[in-house]
Amino acid sequence: MINLPERPPTEMDPIRPFPGSAPRARTDQQVRGDHWCITVLDAGLFRIEWSDDGEFEDRASTFALRRDLDPVPGHVERDDTGVVITTERARVHYDGHPFSSHGLLVECLGADGGQWRYGDVAGDLGGTTRTLDGVDGPIRLEPGVIARGGVAVIDDTDSFLFDDDGWIATRRPGRRDLYVFAYGRDFTAAISAFYAVSGMPTLLPRWALGNWWSRYHPYTADSYLALMDRFRAEALPFAVAVIDMDWHRVESVPPEFGTGWTGYSWDPALFPDPRGFLRALHERGLHAALNLHPADGVRAYEDAYPKMARAVGTDPGTGETVAFDPTDPEFLHAYFTSLHRPLEADGVDFWWIDWQQGRHSNMPGVDPLWLLNHFHHLDASRNGGPGMLFSRYAGPGSHRYAVGFSGDTIISWNSLAFQPEFTATASNIGYCWWSHDIGGHDHGICDDQLATRWLQFGVFSPILRMHSGANPFIRKEPWEFDAEHRSAMSESLRFRHRLVPYLHTMNHRAAAGTPLVRPMYHVEPRRPEAFDVPNQYAFGTELVVVPISEPNSPESLRGRARAWLPPGIWTDIFTGTVYHGDRSVELHRTTASIPVLLRNGGILPLAALTSLDASRNPSAIEVLVAPAAAGEFVLAEDDEDDLVPGVDGGPAARTTLRWDPAPSADPHTGEFRIGPATGRPGVVPAVREWTVTFLAQRPDGPVTVDGQPVAIKGVDGRWSVTTSAGSREAIVIRIAGGPLRRNNNHLETIRELLERAQIANQLKIAAWGIVNRSRPDAERIAELAALALPAAVHNAVIELLGAAGG
């Protein structure tokens, strides 16, 4: 059961300044002419303005909240009209005239080089886009702030503004407003500068990282609760219950009022006791979100119409529709206080703004989606919470508004194949928390394998939200699938909740400026191979994920994904297969998993299967360790009172997990230390069970916990030690017998591969005879090449023969 605080509606005005906004730049960081101004915001970030009237804009924009940044050393050379500005990273050449290709040049200094002239296509690596509605494969993305050539540009000319009191304003004509990011291949610094100006990402509540259930379907209260109970009976954990638009009146809207897309009144035929329904969801450990399409305003049949009409000065007796106008502060205040806060007092936890209102409003250049995102976020955070919101991307700066809804994709392999790249590339514009319709929304095909692979990707995406359209034949419940796919999907949903300790630590890290999902070129920006694997990505500090987005081979019964592994040793957390890095490799997996690789020395904290409530810090944790190198991980945990981030990602209890394979005191005894919880230890369980699992061969010597011998469980490749202690106590696990060895026995895995392969039996015998010989790998690989195995089977065997041993 969720212990939610009482949330009476507050009269705090939703229109107020954005916290942390400081839009006026330091004058000592500006160089001005009669019609131009260049502000040095960072060594690689320049704001370059042109103004016909000679005045310049100091108010916050949708993108730029902070320009009052630390001073940047540099050198200025002026002539009669123009200027050359040089910092340690970049140089700006400007002739002082209206922007032109010959008069405005920005170049990177140092080894990276690269330059941009006004009017050039910046060649950035892309950012993200507003929606994937109806998308069936790759699409063009809006700009980001990093470029392979070193210089990227955000044109902020057309964004609208915020006055000092928090209300909106439009720009004057005749002005240009550019932000030029000149960081070469230092992509991390470029993203850091972006956040410095635009604000940090939202720190999500822990429960938002669990599984979300959503479906466009006219559930009744009883049928929805029965479904949640079925999930619990199947041991399938969920943390968020999303009720699509049928929560409100749709079919029963009187015909004179038009369609039922917009609504604020519960449908009494489906939900006769809304408060009781929401309370029942909370008692089941679920947080509730309701869908919104605000575009049609508030019509006379709505329960809240009389109050809403009076709030905007309309006589309710007229029945006149209160038009949707978020550019009217009177309407906006009433929109929150009359429509939303009463529903929140009944138990609605947050809102899903399902875009319908277009890009235009009653003020030129003001996007209503931006207004909804901004003011819903401020209103949701009025009592000190995180400002939880679920909506669509509206442009640079949207990362401040929590979780993104990517839209209604087509159910196809092409759609799945694009989503990993789309998700990772969003970090190029600082966008951290995409939520996709996992499994696709509508149209397309019914394909159990596609649904399973999509869910496996969803486990390793920012937000896992199962969703589908209104077609009754499109189902996402695992029990609707055959045994193989049902098992894989069920294990995926459970593993997502096991990941929450890791995810929430990365959530704190994202709130401090490093997105959870990043393209490989963020990790290895100077390796050309990192730019050639768009569907592979870093998932936090410890993992690299390679989703499978094509059907299994009919011969090998395995899916395939091409990867490039950075230097080091990488261990698959599901199969235990170990790979040498600094090479390209083809990875093959059964329906049971996708490649998820733990770095050498990586430490991955997981909730135990007995602690899958995503709203609570677990009482039992399993830690996976790739032990051939030293590593450290600082686990961050908080409660719902700690959701305002600070410079380090916010207040939290922090527990240091450290592995040293050869400490100086005794290089023959590895040591794993679990430190005491520090910071806010009261938010974690007083006593916790720890299981430390080593992805290596079993040790040759004894294992002790705090000096006492303990038994180990498991087999070569995956063995564990379990112990318990108070959260304020340290634990020391020592492993004697010399360095732990990587698991290199893949014969059984190859045998299973050949056994299941749909190929000639004689080929299986011949292949097994080659593999099972005591000969060098190179000779076995050469002989297999001559055997004429089907490519999928041959390549899967080669992958295992080439895996790292020793």
Short mmCIF file of C-alpha atoms in Angstrom, two decimals, residues 47-438:
data_model
loop_
_atom_site.label_atom_id
_atom_site.label_comp_id
_atom_site.label_asym_id
_atom_site.label_seq_id
_atom_site.Cartn_x
_atom_site.Cartn_y
_atom_site.Cartn_z
CA ARG A 47 25.20 33.60 -27.27
CA ILE A 48 25.28 35.75 -30.43
CA GLU A 49 22.47 38.30 -30.90
CA TRP A 50 21.50 40.75 -33.61
CA SER A 51 18.94 43.49 -32.95
CA ASP A 52 17.58 45.94 -35.52
CA ASP A 53 16.53 48.33 -32.75
CA GLY A 54 19.77 48.02 -30.77
CA GLU A 55 18.12 46.55 -27.65
CA PHE A 56 18.73 43.03 -26.40
CA GLU A 57 16.65 40.43 -24.64
CA ASP A 58 17.43 39.62 -21.00
CA ARG A 59 14.32 37.60 -20.16
CA ALA A 60 14.29 33.82 -19.87
CA SER A 61 13.24 31.87 -22.95
CA THR A 62 11.84 28.38 -23.21
CA PHE A 63 15.42 27.19 -23.75
CA ALA A 64 17.55 29.61 -21.72
CA LEU A 65 16.77 30.06 -18.03
CA ARG A 66 20.25 30.90 -16.75
CA ARG A 67 22.78 33.25 -18.30
CA ASP A 68 24.29 34.53 -15.06
CA LEU A 69 27.15 32.03 -15.15
CA ASP A 70 30.69 32.08 -13.85
CA PRO A 71 33.12 34.38 -15.69
CA VAL A 72 35.14 32.85 -18.52
CA PRO A 73 38.73 33.94 -19.25
CA GLY A 74 39.24 35.12 -22.79
CA HIS A 75 40.72 37.72 -25.12
CA VAL A 76 38.82 40.34 -27.11
CA GLU A 77 40.15 42.16 -30.20
CA ARG A 78 37.88 44.85 -31.63
CA ASP A 79 38.05 46.82 -34.85
CA ASP A 80 35.80 49.58 -36.16
CA THR A 81 32.67 47.39 -36.37
CA GLY A 82 33.48 43.82 -35.41
CA VAL A 83 35.29 41.64 -32.96
CA VAL A 84 37.37 38.50 -32.47
CA ILE A 85 36.76 36.68 -29.15
CA THR A 86 39.08 33.88 -28.08
CA THR A 87 38.72 31.45 -25.18
CA GLU A 88 40.65 28.30 -24.36
CA ARG A 89 38.22 26.25 -26.46
CA ALA A 90 37.06 28.40 -29.36
CA ARG A 91 37.29 31.62 -31.34
CA VAL A 92 34.47 33.80 -32.71
CA HIS A 93 35.07 36.05 -35.72
CA TYR A 94 32.29 38.58 -36.30
CA ASP A 95 32.22 41.63 -38.59
CA GLY A 96 29.48 43.52 -36.72
CA HIS A 97 26.99 43.44 -39.60
CA PRO A 98 23.77 41.43 -40.04
CA PHE A 99 24.69 37.76 -39.82
CA SER A 100 26.25 36.35 -42.98
CA SER A 101 28.42 33.44 -44.05
CA HIS A 102 31.41 35.73 -44.61
CA GLY A 103 30.88 37.77 -41.46
CA LEU A 104 30.26 35.21 -38.69
CA LEU A 105 32.62 32.31 -38.11
CA VAL A 106 33.10 30.13 -35.02
CA GLU A 107 36.02 27.71 -34.86
CA CYS A 108 37.15 25.13 -32.32
CA LEU A 109 40.72 25.39 -31.08
CA GLY A 110 43.05 22.53 -30.29
CA ALA A 111 43.29 19.03 -31.71
CA ASP A 112 39.57 18.67 -32.46
CA GLY A 113 39.42 21.60 -34.85
CA GLY A 114 36.18 22.18 -36.74
CA GLN A 115 34.34 25.37 -37.64
CA TRP A 116 30.92 26.75 -38.48
CA ARG A 117 29.92 29.70 -40.65
CA TYR A 118 26.55 31.34 -40.35
CA GLY A 119 24.21 29.71 -42.85
CA ASP A 120 26.07 26.39 -42.85
CA VAL A 121 24.24 23.24 -41.87
CA ALA A 122 25.88 22.64 -38.51
CA GLY A 123 26.17 18.89 -39.03
CA ASP A 124 25.11 18.13 -35.49
CA LEU A 125 24.36 14.54 -34.48
CA GLY A 126 20.65 15.20 -33.96
CA GLY A 127 18.51 15.65 -30.90
CA THR A 128 14.94 14.41 -30.76
CA THR A 129 11.49 15.33 -32.07
CA ARG A 130 7.99 16.08 -30.89
CA THR A 131 6.29 12.79 -31.69
CA LEU A 132 6.57 9.37 -33.28
CA ASP A 133 2.86 9.33 -34.18
CA GLY A 134 2.38 7.02 -37.13
CA VAL A 135 6.12 6.46 -37.52
CA ASP A 136 7.32 3.22 -39.09
CA GLY A 137 11.10 3.51 -39.10
CA PRO A 138 13.70 6.30 -39.00
CA ILE A 139 12.74 9.97 -39.22
CA ARG A 140 14.69 13.21 -39.29
CA LEU A 141 15.45 14.61 -35.83
CA GLU A 142 15.61 18.19 -34.64
CA PRO A 143 19.06 19.64 -33.80
CA GLY A 144 21.17 18.75 -30.80
CA VAL A 145 24.14 20.51 -29.23
CA ILE A 146 26.95 18.17 -30.26
CA ALA A 147 28.45 17.71 -33.69
CA ARG A 148 31.01 15.36 -35.15
CA GLY A 149 32.58 18.42 -36.76
CA GLY A 150 32.84 20.15 -33.41
CA VAL A 151 30.30 23.02 -33.63
CA ALA A 152 26.50 22.88 -33.13
CA VAL A 153 23.92 25.66 -32.99
CA ILE A 154 20.59 26.22 -31.25
CA ASP A 155 18.60 28.99 -32.93
CA ASP A 156 16.48 30.42 -30.11
CA THR A 157 15.09 33.27 -32.21
CA ASP A 158 11.52 32.01 -32.40
CA SER A 159 11.02 30.77 -28.84
CA PHE A 160 8.76 32.71 -26.52
CA LEU A 161 9.81 34.32 -23.23
CA PHE A 162 9.00 34.42 -19.54
CA ASP A 163 8.71 37.71 -17.67
CA ASP A 164 10.19 38.10 -14.21
CA ASP A 165 6.80 37.34 -12.65
CA GLY A 166 6.62 34.00 -14.50
CA TRP A 167 4.09 34.98 -17.16
CA ILE A 168 4.75 34.60 -20.88
CA ALA A 169 5.82 37.17 -23.44
CA THR A 170 6.63 37.28 -27.14
CA ARG A 171 9.77 38.54 -28.81
CA ARG A 172 10.12 41.73 -30.77
CA PRO A 173 10.68 41.36 -34.51
CA GLY A 174 14.04 42.12 -36.08
CA ARG A 175 16.13 40.11 -33.63
CA ARG A 176 18.22 36.96 -33.97
CA ASP A 177 19.29 34.84 -30.99
CA LEU A 178 21.84 32.07 -31.53
CA TYR A 179 23.62 29.76 -29.07
CA VAL A 180 26.76 28.28 -30.59
CA PHE A 181 28.29 25.21 -28.92
CA ALA A 182 31.95 24.82 -29.94
CA TYR A 183 33.27 21.85 -27.98
CA GLY A 184 34.91 19.66 -30.60
CA ARG A 185 34.63 16.04 -29.46
CA ASP A 186 34.18 16.95 -25.78
CA PHE A 187 30.53 15.98 -25.94
CA THR A 188 30.21 15.69 -22.16
CA ALA A 189 31.25 19.33 -21.74
CA ALA A 190 28.76 20.43 -24.40
CA ILE A 191 25.87 18.73 -22.59
CA SER A 192 27.06 20.19 -19.29
CA ALA A 193 27.02 23.69 -20.80
CA PHE A 194 23.56 23.06 -22.22
CA TYR A 195 22.23 22.18 -18.77
CA ALA A 196 24.00 25.17 -17.19
CA VAL A 197 21.93 27.49 -19.40
CA SER A 198 18.70 25.53 -19.74
CA GLY A 199 18.36 24.00 -16.27
CA MET A 200 18.82 20.47 -14.96
CA PRO A 201 16.57 17.49 -15.68
CA THR A 202 13.83 16.55 -13.25
CA LEU A 203 14.67 14.07 -10.51
CA LEU A 204 11.91 11.48 -10.88
CA PRO A 205 10.20 9.77 -7.98
CA ARG A 206 11.54 6.24 -7.52
CA TRP A 207 8.23 4.61 -8.38
CA ALA A 208 8.23 6.19 -11.85
CA LEU A 209 11.09 3.84 -12.78
CA GLY A 210 8.94 0.75 -12.28
CA ASN A 211 6.56 -0.78 -14.81
CA TRP A 212 3.63 1.27 -16.12
CA TRP A 213 0.41 -0.31 -17.39
CA SER A 214 -1.55 1.62 -19.99
CA ARG A 215 -4.09 0.67 -22.64
CA TYR A 216 -6.61 2.60 -24.71
CA HIS A 217 -9.61 0.60 -23.62
CA PRO A 218 -12.92 1.36 -21.84
CA TYR A 219 -12.08 -0.36 -18.57
CA THR A 220 -14.54 -0.30 -15.72
CA ALA A 221 -13.25 0.23 -12.20
CA ASP A 222 -13.88 -3.44 -11.45
CA SER A 223 -12.21 -4.75 -14.62
CA TYR A 224 -9.17 -2.51 -14.13
CA LEU A 225 -8.70 -3.60 -10.52
CA ALA A 226 -9.24 -7.23 -11.52
CA LEU A 227 -6.46 -6.85 -14.10
CA MET A 228 -4.12 -5.40 -11.48
CA ASP A 229 -4.97 -8.33 -9.20
CA ARG A 230 -4.21 -10.77 -12.02
CA PHE A 231 -0.81 -9.14 -12.49
CA ARG A 232 -0.11 -9.57 -8.79
CA ALA A 233 -1.24 -13.21 -8.88
CA GLU A 234 1.18 -13.79 -11.77
CA ALA A 235 3.97 -12.08 -9.76
CA LEU A 236 4.20 -9.36 -12.41
CA PRO A 237 5.03 -6.06 -10.66
CA PHE A 238 3.62 -2.69 -11.71
CA ALA A 239 4.13 0.73 -10.16
CA VAL A 240 1.98 3.06 -12.31
CA ALA A 241 -1.60 2.67 -13.52
CA VAL A 242 -2.39 4.89 -16.50
CA ILE A 243 -6.07 5.27 -17.39
CA ASP A 244 -6.50 6.47 -20.96
CA MET A 245 -9.21 8.88 -22.09
CA ASP A 246 -12.13 6.57 -21.23
CA TRP A 247 -11.83 7.59 -17.58
CA HIS A 248 -14.00 10.56 -18.53
CA ARG A 249 -17.23 10.74 -20.47
CA VAL A 250 -16.68 9.88 -24.14
CA GLU A 251 -19.60 8.05 -25.70
CA SER A 252 -22.09 9.75 -23.35
CA VAL A 253 -21.14 13.31 -24.33
CA PRO A 254 -24.32 15.02 -25.62
CA PRO A 255 -24.01 15.31 -29.41
CA GLU A 256 -24.43 19.08 -29.41
CA PHE A 257 -21.06 19.36 -27.65
CA GLY A 258 -19.08 17.50 -30.30
CA THR A 259 -16.53 14.77 -29.63
CA GLY A 260 -15.50 13.28 -26.33
CA TRP A 261 -11.75 13.74 -26.70
CA THR A 262 -11.71 16.47 -24.06
CA GLY A 263 -13.19 15.68 -20.67
CA TYR A 264 -12.87 16.35 -16.95
CA SER A 265 -15.82 14.37 -15.53
CA TRP A 266 -15.49 10.71 -14.58
CA ASP A 267 -17.78 8.43 -16.59
CA PRO A 268 -20.20 7.17 -13.92
CA ALA A 269 -21.09 4.10 -15.96
CA LEU A 270 -17.46 2.93 -15.83
CA PHE A 271 -16.28 4.51 -12.57
CA PRO A 272 -19.22 5.01 -10.19
CA ASP A 273 -16.88 5.73 -7.24
CA PRO A 274 -13.74 7.47 -8.60
CA ARG A 275 -12.27 8.25 -5.18
CA GLY A 276 -12.76 4.65 -4.09
CA PHE A 277 -11.19 3.40 -7.32
CA LEU A 278 -8.12 5.58 -6.88
CA ARG A 279 -7.84 4.54 -3.25
CA ALA A 280 -7.97 0.88 -4.33
CA LEU A 281 -5.11 1.50 -6.78
CA HIS A 282 -3.04 3.10 -4.02
CA GLU A 283 -3.78 0.17 -1.71
CA ARG A 284 -2.31 -2.09 -4.41
CA GLY A 285 0.90 -0.02 -4.46
CA LEU A 286 0.09 1.81 -7.70
CA HIS A 287 0.31 5.49 -8.62
CA ALA A 288 -2.43 6.74 -10.93
CA ALA A 289 -2.25 8.93 -14.04
CA LEU A 290 -5.18 10.19 -16.13
CA ASN A 291 -5.14 11.15 -19.79
CA LEU A 292 -5.89 14.73 -20.93
CA HIS A 293 -6.81 16.26 -24.32
CA PRO A 294 -7.49 19.88 -23.24
CA ALA A 295 -8.11 21.44 -26.66
CA ASP A 296 -11.93 21.57 -26.61
CA GLY A 297 -12.16 23.59 -23.40
CA VAL A 298 -14.74 23.05 -20.67
CA ARG A 299 -18.27 22.41 -21.88
CA ALA A 300 -21.55 22.80 -20.03
CA TYR A 301 -22.09 19.10 -19.27
CA GLU A 302 -18.87 18.87 -17.20
CA ASP A 303 -19.16 18.46 -13.42
CA ALA A 304 -16.75 21.36 -12.88
CA TYR A 305 -18.36 23.64 -15.47
CA PRO A 306 -20.23 25.98 -13.08
CA LYS A 307 -17.13 26.61 -10.97
CA MET A 308 -14.93 26.97 -14.04
CA ALA A 309 -17.35 29.34 -15.78
CA ARG A 310 -17.64 31.61 -12.76
CA ALA A 311 -13.85 31.62 -12.36
CA VAL A 312 -13.41 33.14 -15.83
CA GLY A 313 -16.34 35.53 -15.56
CA THR A 314 -18.93 33.54 -17.54
CA ASP A 315 -22.50 33.06 -16.33
CA PRO A 316 -22.93 29.26 -16.02
CA GLY A 317 -26.59 29.68 -16.99
CA THR A 318 -25.58 30.55 -20.54
CA GLY A 319 -24.02 27.12 -21.13
CA GLU A 320 -21.29 28.88 -23.09
CA THR A 321 -18.17 26.74 -23.49
CA VAL A 322 -15.13 27.97 -21.61
CA ALA A 323 -12.63 28.00 -24.46
CA PHE A 324 -9.19 26.50 -24.01
CA ASP A 325 -6.80 29.46 -23.90
CA PRO A 326 -3.58 28.86 -21.95
CA THR A 327 -2.36 32.34 -22.94
CA ASP A 328 -5.05 33.83 -20.68
CA PRO A 329 -3.79 33.90 -17.07
CA GLU A 330 -7.35 33.94 -15.72
CA PHE A 331 -8.18 30.77 -17.66
CA LEU A 332 -4.93 29.11 -16.68
CA HIS A 333 -5.44 29.75 -12.98
CA ALA A 334 -8.97 28.34 -13.17
CA TYR A 335 -7.77 25.41 -15.31
CA PHE A 336 -5.64 24.19 -12.41
CA THR A 337 -7.67 25.24 -9.39
CA SER A 338 -11.14 24.29 -10.71
CA LEU A 339 -10.37 21.27 -12.90
CA HIS A 340 -7.20 19.50 -11.81
CA ARG A 341 -6.55 20.10 -8.15
CA PRO A 342 -9.91 18.69 -7.00
CA LEU A 343 -9.18 15.49 -8.95
CA GLU A 344 -5.70 15.36 -7.44
CA ALA A 345 -7.26 15.68 -3.98
CA ASP A 346 -9.28 12.58 -4.83
CA GLY A 347 -6.09 10.64 -5.58
CA VAL A 348 -4.83 11.42 -9.10
CA ASP A 349 -1.03 11.38 -8.84
CA PHE A 350 -0.10 12.99 -12.16
CA TRP A 351 -1.41 13.83 -15.65
CA TRP A 352 -0.78 12.51 -19.13
CA ILE A 353 -1.08 15.45 -21.54
CA ASP A 354 -1.95 13.74 -24.80
CA TRP A 355 -1.31 16.47 -27.38
CA GLN A 356 -4.32 17.56 -29.46
CA GLN A 357 -4.19 21.35 -29.39
CA GLY A 358 -1.74 21.97 -32.25
CA ARG A 359 1.24 24.33 -32.28
CA HIS A 360 -0.54 27.71 -32.29
CA SER A 361 -2.22 29.83 -29.66
CA ASN A 362 -3.66 33.33 -29.28
CA MET A 363 -0.17 34.79 -28.89
CA PRO A 364 2.20 34.70 -31.90
CA GLY A 365 4.98 32.18 -31.51
CA VAL A 366 3.58 30.68 -28.30
CA ASP A 367 3.14 26.90 -28.49
CA PRO A 368 0.28 25.64 -26.26
CA LEU A 369 2.13 22.38 -25.62
CA TRP A 370 5.00 24.37 -24.12
CA LEU A 371 2.56 26.22 -21.88
CA LEU A 372 0.89 23.03 -20.71
CA ASN A 373 4.22 21.36 -19.97
CA HIS A 374 5.61 24.36 -18.14
CA PHE A 375 2.64 25.27 -16.00
CA HIS A 376 1.57 21.68 -15.28
CA HIS A 377 5.10 21.04 -14.04
CA LEU A 378 5.07 24.11 -11.82
CA ASP A 379 1.63 23.28 -10.47
CA ALA A 380 2.58 19.65 -9.80
CA SER A 381 5.61 20.84 -7.82
CA ARG A 382 3.72 23.45 -5.80
CA ASN A 383 3.93 21.40 -2.58
CA GLY A 384 7.63 20.64 -2.97
CA GLY A 385 7.30 17.46 -5.06
CA PRO A 386 9.13 16.65 -8.28
CA GLY A 387 6.54 18.13 -10.63
CA MET A 388 5.77 14.75 -12.16
CA LEU A 389 4.30 15.10 -15.66
CA PHE A 390 3.81 12.87 -18.72
CA SER A 391 3.71 14.81 -21.99
CA ARG A 392 5.35 15.37 -25.35
CA TYR A 393 8.62 17.05 -26.27
CA ALA A 394 8.16 20.70 -27.25
CA GLY A 395 11.72 21.77 -28.10
CA PRO A 396 15.05 22.54 -26.37
CA GLY A 397 14.41 22.92 -22.65
CA SER A 398 11.74 20.22 -22.52
CA HIS A 399 14.01 18.02 -20.42
CA ARG A 400 12.91 20.06 -17.38
CA TYR A 401 9.41 18.59 -17.55
CA ALA A 402 10.01 14.99 -16.51
CA VAL A 403 8.66 12.16 -18.65
CA GLY A 404 8.15 12.36 -22.41
CA PHE A 405 5.38 10.57 -24.33
CA SER A 406 6.81 9.65 -27.73
CA GLY A 407 3.49 8.96 -29.44
CA ASP A 408 1.54 6.32 -31.30
CA THR A 409 4.02 4.20 -33.25
CA ILE A 410 3.13 1.52 -35.76
CA ILE A 411 3.62 -2.06 -34.58
CA SER A 412 6.50 -3.20 -36.78
CA TRP A 413 10.10 -4.33 -36.66
CA ASN A 414 11.05 -1.04 -38.35
CA SER A 415 9.53 0.93 -35.49
CA LEU A 416 11.35 -1.14 -32.91
CA ALA A 417 14.63 -0.86 -34.82
CA PHE A 418 14.51 2.94 -34.65
CA GLN A 419 13.54 3.38 -31.01
CA PRO A 420 16.94 2.58 -29.41
CA GLU A 421 18.67 5.13 -31.64
CA PHE A 422 15.87 7.65 -31.08
CA THR A 423 16.10 7.21 -27.30
CA ALA A 424 19.88 7.52 -27.11
CA THR A 425 20.14 10.47 -29.50
CA ALA A 426 17.74 12.48 -27.32
CA SER A 427 20.61 12.91 -24.84
CA ASN A 428 22.24 15.19 -27.46
CA ILE A 429 19.61 17.75 -26.50
CA GLY A 430 19.67 16.82 -22.80
CA TYR A 431 16.39 14.85 -22.95
CA CYS A 432 16.56 11.97 -20.47
CA TRP A 433 13.18 10.35 -19.91
CA TRP A 434 11.42 9.13 -23.04
CA SER A 435 8.49 6.78 -22.51
CA HIS A 436 7.49 4.76 -25.59
CA ASP A 437 4.39 2.72 -26.31
CA ILE A 438 6.27 -0.51 -25.59
#
